[in-house]
Tab-separated table of C-alpha atoms in Angstrom:
chain	number	residue	atom	x	y	z
P	236	MET	CA	62.469	40.660	17.468
P	237	THR	CA	65.460	41.355	19.323
P	238	TYR	CA	65.605	41.850	23.119
P	239	SER	CA	68.468	43.150	25.423
P	240	GLU	CA	70.236	40.840	27.608
P	241	LYS	CA	68.525	42.070	30.594
P	242	GLU	CA	64.919	41.645	29.126
P	243	ILE	CA	66.030	38.076	27.885
P	244	ALA	CA	67.252	37.389	31.505
P	245	ILE	CA	63.837	38.596	32.872
P	246	PHE	CA	61.929	36.212	30.551
P	247	GLU	CA	64.152	33.275	31.702
P	248	GLY	CA	63.622	33.966	35.047
P	249	VAL	CA	59.868	33.942	34.703
P	250	ARG	CA	60.233	30.538	32.707
P	251	LYS	CA	62.445	29.345	35.409
P	252	LEU	CA	59.608	29.992	38.246
P	253	ALA	CA	57.164	28.572	35.986
P	254	LEU	CA	59.186	25.486	35.577
P	255	GLN	CA	59.664	25.352	39.424
P	256	GLY	CA	55.925	25.255	39.714
P	257	ALA	CA	55.145	28.914	40.831
P	258	ASP	CA	51.864	30.284	40.472
P	259	LEU	CA	52.328	32.981	37.930
P	260	ARG	CA	49.341	34.943	38.919
P	261	ALA	CA	50.660	35.173	42.599
P	262	LEU	CA	54.379	36.267	41.586
P	263	LYS	CA	55.538	39.491	42.659
P	264	ALA	CA	58.154	41.913	41.080
P	265	ASP	CA	60.423	40.761	43.546
P	266	ASP	CA	60.465	37.173	42.842
P	267	ILE	CA	60.878	37.872	38.995
P	268	ALA	CA	63.988	40.167	40.014
P	269	ARG	CA	65.447	37.492	41.919
P	270	ALA	CA	64.975	34.690	39.698
P	271	ALA	CA	66.535	37.046	36.802
P	272	GLY	CA	69.346	37.944	39.101
P	273	LEU	CA	68.524	41.520	38.439
P	274	GLY	CA	67.019	44.429	40.849
P	275	LYS	CA	63.510	44.999	41.148
P	276	GLY	CA	64.021	48.569	39.732
P	277	THR	CA	65.657	47.246	36.508
P	278	LEU	CA	62.436	45.381	35.631
P	279	TYR	CA	60.666	48.719	35.584
P	280	ASN	CA	63.246	50.145	33.289
P	281	TYR	CA	62.074	47.827	30.621
P	282	PHE	CA	58.389	47.002	31.582
P	283	SER	CA	55.685	48.732	33.228
P	284	SER	CA	53.849	45.643	35.198
P	285	LYS	CA	54.239	42.199	35.878
P	286	GLU	CA	51.508	41.460	33.145
P	287	GLU	CA	53.702	43.020	30.758
P	288	ILE	CA	56.464	41.070	31.610
P	289	ILE	CA	54.665	37.619	31.495
P	290	SER	CA	52.941	38.944	27.869
P	291	HIS	CA	56.389	39.340	26.477
P	292	THR	CA	57.824	36.342	27.852
P	293	VAL	CA	55.250	34.278	26.078
P	294	LEU	CA	56.046	36.206	22.984
P	295	TYR	CA	59.674	35.711	23.431
P	296	ASP	CA	59.257	32.101	23.874
P	297	LEU	CA	56.947	31.559	20.812
P	298	PHE	CA	59.365	33.398	18.650
P	299	ARG	CA	62.597	31.562	20.207
P	300	GLN	CA	60.817	28.018	19.597
P	301	MET	CA	59.760	29.077	16.246
P	302	ASP	CA	63.430	30.216	15.373
P	303	GLU	CA	64.994	26.641	16.825
P	304	VAL	CA	62.373	24.732	14.607
P	305	LEU	CA	63.244	26.830	11.594
P	306	ALA	CA	66.913	26.205	12.164
P	307	ALA	CA	66.348	22.550	12.615
P	308	VAL	CA	64.331	22.364	9.372
P	309	GLU	CA	67.125	24.256	7.624
P	310	GLY	CA	69.734	21.759	8.663
P	311	ALA	CA	67.812	18.593	7.223
P	312	GLU	CA	67.836	17.087	3.942
P	313	GLY	CA	64.727	16.049	2.132
P	314	PHE	CA	60.869	16.454	2.803
P	315	LEU	CA	60.656	13.647	5.651
P	316	ASN	CA	64.059	14.432	7.309
P	317	LYS	CA	62.745	18.025	7.460
P	318	CYS	CA	59.402	17.149	8.849
P	319	ARG	CA	61.073	15.036	11.507
P	320	ALA	CA	63.483	17.488	12.591
P	321	ALA	CA	60.726	20.202	12.922
P	322	LEU	CA	58.537	17.772	14.684
P	323	THR	CA	61.312	16.490	16.956
P	324	ARG	CA	62.474	19.927	17.989
P	325	LEU	CA	58.810	20.889	18.718
P	326	GLY	CA	58.245	17.826	20.768
P	327	GLU	CA	61.834	18.199	22.836
P	328	GLY	CA	61.146	21.752	23.514
P	329	ALA	CA	57.564	21.073	24.968
P	330	ARG	CA	58.718	17.904	26.826
P	331	GLN	CA	62.074	19.531	28.367
P	332	SER	CA	60.641	22.912	29.305
P	333	MET	CA	57.826	25.192	29.648
P	334	GLY	CA	56.291	26.181	26.285
P	335	PRO	CA	54.710	29.600	25.527
P	336	PHE	CA	51.026	28.091	25.382
P	337	GLN	CA	51.935	26.229	28.715
P	338	LEU	CA	52.931	29.425	30.284
P	339	LEU	CA	49.557	31.047	28.955
P	340	LEU	CA	47.769	27.926	30.642
P	341	LEU	CA	49.770	28.468	33.913
P	342	TYR	CA	48.718	32.049	34.155
P	343	GLY	CA	45.222	31.774	33.100
P	344	GLY	CA	45.532	33.752	29.883
P	345	VAL	CA	47.627	37.009	29.312
P	346	PRO	CA	45.378	39.948	30.768
P	347	ASP	CA	46.164	42.127	27.588
P	348	TRP	CA	46.900	39.503	24.833
P	349	LYS	CA	44.853	41.482	22.650
P	350	GLY	CA	46.963	44.727	23.244
P	351	MET	CA	49.979	42.665	22.936
P	352	ALA	CA	48.761	41.119	19.649
P	353	GLN	CA	47.973	44.370	18.246
P	354	ALA	CA	51.413	45.877	19.206
P	355	PHE	CA	53.353	43.103	17.900
P	356	SER	CA	50.839	42.509	14.999
P	357	SER	CA	53.407	43.232	12.147
P	358	GLU	CA	55.929	40.653	13.644
P	359	MET	CA	53.339	38.222	14.383
P	360	GLN	CA	52.190	38.488	10.797
P	361	ALA	CA	55.612	38.245	9.363
P	362	ARG	CA	56.240	35.325	11.420
P	363	ARG	CA	53.330	33.614	10.093
P	364	ALA	CA	53.900	34.272	6.508
P	365	GLN	CA	57.369	32.773	6.884
P	366	VAL	CA	56.126	29.551	8.419
P	367	GLU	CA	52.982	29.509	5.782
P	368	GLU	CA	55.979	29.654	3.135
P	369	LEU	CA	58.081	26.990	4.724
P	370	ALA	CA	55.083	24.886	4.739
P	371	TRP	CA	54.480	25.451	0.908
P	372	GLN	CA	58.321	24.826	0.274
P	373	LEU	CA	58.265	21.604	2.238
P	374	ALA	CA	55.198	20.307	0.531
P	375	CYS	CA	56.627	21.430	-3.058
P	376	LEU	CA	60.026	19.454	-2.194
P	377	GLY	CA	57.701	16.386	-1.172
P	378	ALA	CA	56.099	16.594	-4.463
P	379	GLU	CA	59.571	16.795	-6.331
P	380	GLU	CA	60.524	13.610	-4.175
P	381	GLY	CA	57.497	11.612	-5.672
P	382	LEU	CA	55.907	11.245	-2.296
P	383	PHE	CA	52.650	13.026	-3.396
P	384	PRO	CA	51.256	15.158	-6.197
P	385	GLN	CA	52.555	18.643	-6.758
P	386	PRO	CA	50.293	20.593	-4.370
P	387	ILE	CA	48.162	23.641	-6.021
P	388	ASP	CA	46.239	25.016	-3.053
P	389	ARG	CA	48.527	27.048	-0.526
P	390	THR	CA	45.510	27.359	1.894
P	391	TYR	CA	45.164	23.515	1.980
P	392	VAL	CA	48.947	23.056	2.496
P	393	TRP	CA	48.837	25.473	5.335
P	394	ARG	CA	45.875	23.811	7.006
P	395	VAL	CA	47.341	20.235	6.760
P	396	PHE	CA	50.626	21.555	8.373
P	397	THR	CA	48.975	23.526	11.000
P	398	SER	CA	46.434	20.651	11.865
P	399	ALA	CA	48.992	18.132	12.004
P	400	THR	CA	51.397	20.123	14.235
P	401	MET	CA	48.762	21.407	16.545
P	402	GLY	CA	47.425	18.037	16.945
P	403	PHE	CA	50.841	16.509	17.817
P	404	GLN	CA	51.550	19.400	20.226
P	405	GLN	CA	48.141	18.764	21.860
P	406	LEU	CA	48.380	14.647	21.899
P	407	ASP	CA	52.157	14.025	22.085
P	408	CYS	CA	53.890	16.917	23.844
P	409	ALA	CA	51.250	18.132	26.549
P	410	PRO	CA	52.754	17.201	30.047
P	411	CYS	CA	49.977	14.873	30.766
P	412	MET	CA	50.631	12.930	27.765
P	413	GLN	CA	54.510	12.427	28.010
P	414	GLY	CA	55.540	8.921	28.431
P	415	CYS	CA	52.223	7.536	26.637
P	416	GLN	CA	54.333	6.977	23.494
P	417	PRO	CA	57.986	7.577	22.506
P	418	LEU	CA	58.454	10.909	20.678
P	419	ASP	CA	60.040	9.140	17.737
P	420	GLU	CA	57.248	7.101	17.165
P	421	ALA	CA	55.075	10.181	17.585
P	422	VAL	CA	57.053	11.860	14.901
P	423	GLU	CA	57.004	9.256	12.298
P	424	GLU	CA	52.993	8.861	12.746
P	425	VAL	CA	52.606	12.637	11.968
P	426	CYS	CA	55.084	12.457	8.811
P	427	ARG	CA	52.695	9.552	7.464
P	428	LEU	CA	49.702	11.673	8.253
P	429	LEU	CA	51.477	14.677	6.544
P	430	VAL	CA	52.276	12.410	3.386
P	431	LYS	CA	48.816	10.791	3.315
P	432	ALA	CA	46.967	14.214	3.571
P	433	LEU	CA	49.087	15.671	0.941
P	434	SER	CA	48.234	12.794	-1.665
């Protein structure tokens, strides 16, 4: 999914306001335009409502974060290093900025999430398939390295990676949990969990 420079400025404006503690439900188009460095009219050249802007911001941030994680994995060698790279990127992203799901929580949910999901269904399905394939390739790589047997069930592998990363994000990356455990220790625990679950 590609966005124009101005659309990205709008999304970054929303993220900036959220990081500053703004109540996203109370935001006005003027607030978003000012934070984005654009005129209010420009917002409506791209979006029909504040709710649509926030929905697109969540999707933009989700896809941006996925791209960063995929790039981190690609740049690492070996199963454990690839897992560490992905988890570290996820953890740093969540600890240093406002993640897509934190935006959702701040807003109290996206008003038309069902409509957004339908509008971007093919993109979301393609992204999910990409991440599922990555999980499978990682599991096969770990087996080649002798960390565990060759996997045979793609669904099981997907569930293992999904459960581990979701648990990691909830327990180790949530703003209220930061500082409870250093990120590198949490990453190592999740890597051990992955190896054990795939054994």
